[in-house]
Amino acid sequence: MEIQQLKYFVSAVEYGSIVKASQALFITRQTISAALTQLENELGFSLLERGKNGVELTNEGRLFYDRIARQFDEFNQIEKEMREFSSQYRLPIKLGIVSWADQREVAIFENWIQEHPEVQAEILFLSGKQSNAMLKQGELHFCLTTMPSEANLNFTSEQVAEYPLMLAVHKANPLAQKTVVTAQDFHTQTILTTTLGYGTLEYTGQKWMPFEPEQRQICSEDPLYLYSLLAINRGVMACHGLNTLINQMRDIRLIPFSDGFTFPYFLRTSSATMRKRQYDEVARELIRYLKQNL
């Protein structure tokens, strides 16, 4: 009986599905199934009833889970405490945030770092090009971005949040009088963005940034510069309603889109990072935390 087998068993029970557990652990369904079968063979009895709708505990499985789950939680706590008190387990992590990030995203990352003294984390503010280059070179472990990974085997992205897309406009802009805006309204404006050349992007049947690359844009890697232009009615900016910097600007209005556009967040990492077990574990924990708090 191995710790990894018990981990897979507890995850399958908690998620109610081998498929969902494999997705949460970033491993294949076959890996979990093989480990559970081996565990059941070693114990001599069946732990789970497998069906189309997921898994359910057998009577023996319920007894085993009740005992193992408590011990597993205690083992995880011991492991965490050992990492806290032993410097050799302080895992160095570089967390990137693309340059549009505001106080809210930074605070969430800082809170996660405070809750995990077993890691030695550093937050970097980067452009999209900088983050991709550093991820590829192994100089960055994770990056919070609004763009999913392109068709590139070097990168993986997990969506961690999604909000309705809003249009930030100055109160003097005619659009400020609207209750909703459309993509056509957006096309008549000068667009302020840190994202250059993506245009309309489709992913999982949804859309983000309803403008075309050839439209008039003012692009900068400095979000404060873009906010200053927004404040004097030099353009409009796509964002979401929880952007703290925009909400602090008294003369700015946030108008929702009528076309179902969304503003997503992704945690991007490299395939090389995910192949290292310690970073793989951090990725799962960080993704879980961002999905709950972002």
CSV table of C-alpha atoms in Angstrom, one decimal:
chain,number,residue,atom,x,y,z
A,1,MET,CA,0.0,0.0,0.0
A,2,GLU,CA,1.5,3.3,-1.1
A,3,ILE,CA,0.7,6.9,-0.2
A,4,GLN,CA,0.0,7.7,-3.8
A,5,GLN,CA,-2.7,5.0,-4.0
A,6,LEU,CA,-4.4,6.4,-0.9
A,7,LYS,CA,-4.3,9.9,-2.4
A,8,TYR,CA,-6.0,8.7,-5.6
A,9,PHE,CA,-8.6,6.8,-3.6
A,10,VAL,CA,-9.4,9.8,-1.4
A,11,SER,CA,-9.6,12.1,-4.4
A,12,ALA,CA,-11.9,9.7,-6.3
A,13,VAL,CA,-14.3,9.6,-3.3
A,14,GLU,CA,-14.2,13.3,-2.7
A,15,TYR,CA,-14.9,14.2,-6.4
A,16,GLY,CA,-17.3,11.3,-6.8
A,17,SER,CA,-15.7,10.4,-10.1
A,18,ILE,CA,-12.4,9.0,-11.3
A,19,VAL,CA,-12.5,11.3,-14.4
A,20,LYS,CA,-13.0,14.4,-12.2
A,21,ALA,CA,-10.3,13.3,-9.8
A,22,SER,CA,-7.9,12.7,-12.7
A,23,GLN,CA,-8.6,16.2,-14.0
A,24,ALA,CA,-8.0,17.8,-10.6
A,25,LEU,CA,-4.8,15.9,-10.2
A,26,PHE,CA,-3.6,16.5,-13.8
A,27,ILE,CA,-3.1,12.8,-14.5
A,28,THR,CA,-4.8,10.3,-16.7
A,29,ARG,CA,-7.9,8.4,-15.8
A,30,GLN,CA,-6.1,5.2,-16.5
A,31,THR,CA,-3.4,6.0,-13.9
A,32,ILE,CA,-5.9,6.4,-11.2
A,33,SER,CA,-7.9,3.4,-12.2
A,34,ALA,CA,-4.8,1.2,-12.3
A,35,ALA,CA,-3.7,2.4,-8.8
A,36,LEU,CA,-7.2,1.8,-7.3
A,37,THR,CA,-7.4,-1.7,-8.8
A,38,GLN,CA,-3.9,-2.5,-7.4
A,39,LEU,CA,-5.0,-1.1,-4.0
A,40,GLU,CA,-8.2,-3.3,-4.0
A,41,ASN,CA,-6.2,-6.4,-5.0
A,42,GLU,CA,-3.8,-5.8,-2.1
A,43,LEU,CA,-6.6,-5.3,0.4
A,44,GLY,CA,-8.6,-8.2,-0.9
A,45,PHE,CA,-11.9,-6.4,-1.3
A,46,SER,CA,-13.6,-3.9,-3.5
A,47,LEU,CA,-13.6,-0.2,-2.3
A,48,LEU,CA,-15.7,1.5,-5.1
A,49,GLU,CA,-18.7,0.7,-7.2
A,50,ARG,CA,-17.9,2.2,-10.6
A,51,GLY,CA,-20.8,3.4,-12.8
A,52,LYS,CA,-21.6,5.7,-15.6
A,53,ASN,CA,-22.4,8.5,-13.2
A,54,GLY,CA,-19.3,8.2,-11.1
A,55,VAL,CA,-18.2,6.1,-8.2
A,56,GLU,CA,-19.8,5.1,-4.9
A,57,LEU,CA,-18.2,3.5,-1.8
A,58,THR,CA,-18.9,-0.1,-1.0
A,59,ASN,CA,-19.5,-1.0,2.7
A,60,GLU,CA,-15.9,-2.0,3.0
A,61,GLY,CA,-14.9,1.1,1.1
A,62,ARG,CA,-16.9,3.3,3.5
A,63,LEU,CA,-15.1,1.8,6.6
A,64,PHE,CA,-11.7,2.1,4.9
A,65,TYR,CA,-12.4,5.7,3.8
A,66,ASP,CA,-13.5,6.8,7.2
A,67,ARG,CA,-10.2,5.6,8.7
A,68,ILE,CA,-7.9,6.6,5.9
A,69,ALA,CA,-9.3,10.1,5.3
A,70,ARG,CA,-8.5,11.2,8.9
A,71,GLN,CA,-5.0,9.7,8.7
A,72,PHE,CA,-4.5,11.2,5.3
A,73,ASP,CA,-5.4,14.7,6.6
A,74,GLU,CA,-3.0,14.2,9.5
A,75,PHE,CA,-0.3,13.1,7.1
A,76,ASN,CA,-0.8,16.2,4.9
A,77,GLN,CA,-0.6,18.4,8.0
A,78,ILE,CA,2.6,16.7,9.2
A,79,GLU,CA,4.1,17.2,5.7
A,80,LYS,CA,3.2,20.8,5.7
A,81,GLU,CA,4.7,21.4,9.1
A,82,MET,CA,7.9,19.7,8.1
A,83,ARG,CA,8.2,22.0,5.1
A,84,GLU,CA,7.6,25.0,7.3
A,85,PHE,CA,10.4,24.1,9.7
A,86,SER,CA,12.9,22.8,7.2
A,87,SER,CA,14.5,25.3,4.8
A,88,GLN,CA,15.3,22.6,2.3
A,89,TYR,CA,11.6,22.2,1.5
A,90,ARG,CA,11.0,25.9,0.8
A,91,LEU,CA,10.3,25.6,-2.8
A,92,PRO,CA,11.3,28.6,-4.9
A,93,ILE,CA,8.4,29.9,-7.1
A,94,LYS,CA,8.2,32.8,-9.4
A,95,LEU,CA,4.6,34.0,-10.0
A,96,GLY,CA,4.0,36.2,-13.0
A,97,ILE,CA,1.1,38.7,-13.4
A,98,VAL,CA,0.5,40.4,-16.7
A,99,SER,CA,0.9,44.1,-16.6
A,100,TRP,CA,-2.8,45.0,-16.6
A,101,ALA,CA,-3.2,43.4,-13.1
A,102,ASP,CA,-4.5,45.7,-10.4
A,103,GLN,CA,-4.5,45.6,-6.6
A,104,ARG,CA,-7.1,42.8,-6.3
A,105,GLU,CA,-5.1,40.2,-8.2
A,106,VAL,CA,-1.9,41.2,-6.4
A,107,ALA,CA,-3.6,40.9,-3.0
A,108,ILE,CA,-4.9,37.4,-3.8
A,109,PHE,CA,-1.5,36.2,-4.8
A,110,GLU,CA,0.0,37.7,-1.6
A,111,ASN,CA,-2.6,36.0,0.6
A,112,TRP,CA,-1.8,32.7,-1.0
A,113,ILE,CA,1.9,33.1,-0.4
A,114,GLN,CA,1.2,34.0,3.3
A,115,GLU,CA,-0.8,30.8,3.7
A,116,HIS,CA,2.0,28.7,2.2
A,117,PRO,CA,5.2,29.3,4.2
A,118,GLU,CA,6.6,26.1,2.6
A,119,VAL,CA,7.2,28.0,-0.6
A,120,GLN,CA,9.5,31.0,-1.3
A,121,ALA,CA,7.5,33.0,-3.8
A,122,GLU,CA,8.2,36.1,-5.8
A,123,ILE,CA,5.7,38.1,-7.8
A,124,LEU,CA,6.8,39.5,-11.1
A,125,PHE,CA,4.8,42.0,-13.3
A,126,LEU,CA,5.3,41.1,-16.9
A,127,SER,CA,4.1,41.7,-20.4
A,128,GLY,CA,2.6,38.8,-22.3
A,129,LYS,CA,5.7,38.4,-24.4
A,130,GLN,CA,8.0,38.5,-21.3
A,131,SER,CA,5.9,35.9,-19.5
A,132,ASN,CA,5.9,33.5,-22.4
A,133,ALA,CA,9.6,33.8,-22.9
A,134,MET,CA,10.3,33.3,-19.2
A,135,LEU,CA,8.0,30.3,-19.0
A,136,LYS,CA,9.7,28.7,-22.0
A,137,GLN,CA,13.1,29.3,-20.5
A,138,GLY,CA,12.1,27.9,-17.1
A,139,GLU,CA,12.6,31.3,-15.4
A,140,LEU,CA,8.9,31.6,-14.5
A,141,HIS,CA,6.7,28.9,-13.0
A,142,PHE,CA,3.2,30.3,-13.2
A,143,CYS,CA,1.5,33.3,-14.8
A,144,LEU,CA,-1.9,34.8,-14.3
A,145,THR,CA,-3.2,36.0,-17.7
A,146,THR,CA,-6.4,36.7,-19.6
A,147,MET,CA,-5.4,34.7,-22.6
A,148,PRO,CA,-5.5,30.9,-23.0
A,149,SER,CA,-2.5,29.1,-24.4
A,150,GLU,CA,-2.1,29.3,-28.1
A,151,ALA,CA,-1.6,26.0,-30.0
A,152,ASN,CA,1.7,25.4,-28.3
A,153,LEU,CA,2.8,22.2,-26.6
A,154,ASN,CA,5.2,24.1,-24.4
A,155,PHE,CA,2.4,25.8,-22.4
A,156,THR,CA,-0.8,24.7,-20.6
A,157,SER,CA,-3.5,27.0,-19.3
A,158,GLU,CA,-6.3,26.3,-16.7
A,159,GLN,CA,-9.2,28.7,-16.6
A,160,VAL,CA,-9.6,29.9,-13.0
A,161,ALA,CA,-12.3,32.6,-13.2
A,162,GLU,CA,-14.6,34.3,-15.7
A,163,TYR,CA,-16.7,37.5,-15.4
A,164,PRO,CA,-19.1,39.4,-17.7
A,165,LEU,CA,-17.1,41.8,-19.9
A,166,MET,CA,-17.7,45.5,-19.1
A,167,LEU,CA,-16.7,48.6,-21.0
A,168,ALA,CA,-15.1,51.4,-19.0
A,169,VAL,CA,-15.9,54.8,-20.4
A,170,HIS,CA,-15.5,58.4,-19.2
A,171,LYS,CA,-18.8,60.1,-18.1
A,172,ALA,CA,-18.4,62.5,-21.1
A,173,ASN,CA,-18.4,59.7,-23.6
A,174,PRO,CA,-21.8,59.3,-25.3
A,175,LEU,CA,-21.7,55.5,-24.4
A,176,ALA,CA,-21.8,56.4,-20.7
A,177,GLN,CA,-25.6,57.1,-21.2
A,178,LYS,CA,-26.3,53.5,-22.4
A,179,THR,CA,-27.4,50.7,-20.1
A,180,VAL,CA,-25.7,48.1,-22.3
A,181,VAL,CA,-23.3,48.3,-25.2
A,182,THR,CA,-22.8,46.1,-28.2
A,183,ALA,CA,-19.7,45.1,-30.2
A,184,GLN,CA,-20.8,47.6,-32.8
A,185,ASP,CA,-20.7,50.4,-30.3
A,186,PHE,CA,-17.2,49.3,-29.3
A,187,HIS,CA,-16.0,49.4,-32.9
A,188,THR,CA,-16.5,53.2,-33.1
A,189,GLN,CA,-14.2,53.9,-30.2
A,190,THR,CA,-10.4,54.1,-29.7
A,191,ILE,CA,-9.4,51.0,-27.7
A,192,LEU,CA,-7.0,51.1,-24.8
A,193,THR,CA,-5.4,47.8,-24.3
A,194,THR,CA,-2.2,46.0,-23.1
A,195,THR,CA,-3.0,43.2,-25.6
A,196,LEU,CA,-1.8,43.9,-29.1
A,197,GLY,CA,-2.9,42.0,-32.2
A,198,TYR,CA,-5.2,39.3,-30.7
A,199,GLY,CA,-8.5,40.7,-32.0
A,200,THR,CA,-11.5,38.5,-31.6
A,201,LEU,CA,-10.5,35.3,-29.8
A,202,GLU,CA,-12.8,32.3,-29.6
A,203,TYR,CA,-12.4,29.6,-27.0
A,204,THR,CA,-14.8,27.0,-25.7
A,205,GLY,CA,-17.6,28.6,-27.7
A,206,GLN,CA,-17.2,32.0,-26.0
A,207,LYS,CA,-15.6,35.3,-27.1
A,208,TRP,CA,-13.4,37.9,-25.5
A,209,MET,CA,-12.3,41.3,-26.7
A,210,PRO,CA,-14.9,42.2,-29.4
A,211,PHE,CA,-12.7,44.2,-31.7
A,212,GLU,CA,-10.6,43.5,-34.8
A,213,PRO,CA,-6.8,43.9,-35.0
A,214,GLU,CA,-7.0,46.6,-37.6
A,215,GLN,CA,-9.1,48.9,-35.5
A,216,ARG,CA,-7.6,52.0,-33.9
A,217,GLN,CA,-5.9,51.0,-30.7
A,218,ILE,CA,-3.6,52.6,-28.1
A,219,CYS,CA,-1.5,49.8,-26.7
A,220,SER,CA,0.9,50.1,-23.8
A,221,GLU,CA,2.5,47.7,-21.3
A,222,ASP,CA,1.9,50.4,-18.6
A,223,PRO,CA,-1.7,50.1,-17.4
A,224,LEU,CA,-1.5,53.3,-15.4
A,225,TYR,CA,-0.9,55.2,-18.6
A,226,LEU,CA,-3.9,53.6,-20.2
A,227,TYR,CA,-6.0,54.5,-17.1
A,228,SER,CA,-4.8,58.1,-17.4
A,229,LEU,CA,-6.1,58.2,-21.0
A,230,LEU,CA,-9.4,56.7,-19.9
A,231,ALA,CA,-9.7,59.4,-17.2
A,232,ILE,CA,-9.5,62.2,-19.8
A,233,ASN,CA,-11.8,60.5,-22.3
A,234,ARG,CA,-9.1,59.5,-24.8
A,235,GLY,CA,-10.5,56.0,-25.3
A,236,VAL,CA,-12.4,53.0,-23.8
A,237,MET,CA,-11.2,49.9,-22.1
A,238,ALA,CA,-12.6,46.4,-21.8
A,239,CYS,CA,-12.5,45.1,-18.2
A,240,HIS,CA,-14.6,43.4,-15.5
A,241,GLY,CA,-16.6,45.0,-12.8
A,242,LEU,CA,-14.2,44.1,-9.9
A,243,ASN,CA,-11.2,46.1,-11.3
A,244,THR,CA,-10.3,48.1,-8.2
A,245,LEU,CA,-8.3,50.8,-10.0
A,246,ILE,CA,-11.2,51.6,-12.4
A,247,ASN,CA,-13.7,51.5,-9.6
A,248,GLN,CA,-11.7,54.2,-7.8
A,249,MET,CA,-11.9,56.6,-10.8
A,250,ARG,CA,-14.9,58.8,-10.0
A,251,ASP,CA,-15.7,59.9,-13.6
A,252,ILE,CA,-15.6,56.4,-15.1
A,253,ARG,CA,-18.7,54.4,-15.9
A,254,LEU,CA,-18.8,50.6,-16.4
A,255,ILE,CA,-21.3,49.5,-19.0
A,256,PRO,CA,-22.1,45.8,-19.5
A,257,PHE,CA,-22.0,44.2,-23.0
A,258,SER,CA,-25.2,42.7,-24.4
A,259,ASP,CA,-23.5,40.1,-26.6
A,260,GLY,CA,-22.3,37.7,-24.0
A,261,PHE,CA,-18.6,38.5,-24.1
A,262,THR,CA,-16.6,37.5,-21.1
A,263,PHE,CA,-13.4,38.4,-19.3
A,264,PRO,CA,-11.6,35.2,-18.3
A,265,TYR,CA,-8.5,34.5,-16.1
A,266,PHE,CA,-6.1,31.7,-16.9
A,267,LEU,CA,-3.2,30.3,-14.9
A,268,ARG,CA,-0.5,29.5,-17.5
A,269,THR,CA,2.5,27.3,-16.9
A,270,SER,CA,5.0,25.4,-19.0
A,271,SER,CA,5.0,21.7,-19.7
A,272,ALA,CA,8.6,21.5,-18.2
A,273,THR,CA,7.3,22.9,-14.9
A,274,MET,CA,4.4,20.5,-14.7
A,275,ARG,CA,6.7,17.5,-15.2
A,276,LYS,CA,8.3,18.3,-11.8
A,277,ARG,CA,6.2,16.7,-9.1
A,278,GLN,CA,6.7,19.4,-6.5
A,279,TYR,CA,5.5,22.1,-8.9
A,280,ASP,CA,2.7,19.9,-10.1
A,281,GLU,CA,1.4,19.8,-6.5
A,282,VAL,CA,1.7,23.6,-6.2
A,283,ALA,CA,-0.2,24.1,-9.4
A,284,ARG,CA,-3.2,22.1,-8.2
A,285,GLU,CA,-3.3,24.0,-4.9
A,286,LEU,CA,-2.9,27.4,-6.6
A,287,ILE,CA,-5.6,26.6,-9.2
A,288,ARG,CA,-7.9,25.6,-6.4
A,289,TYR,CA,-7.2,28.7,-4.5
A,290,LEU,CA,-7.7,31.0,-7.5
A,291,LYS,CA,-10.9,29.4,-8.4
A,292,GLN,CA,-12.3,30.0,-4.9
A,293,ASN,CA,-10.9,33.5,-4.4
A,294,LEU,CA,-10.4,35.3,-7.8
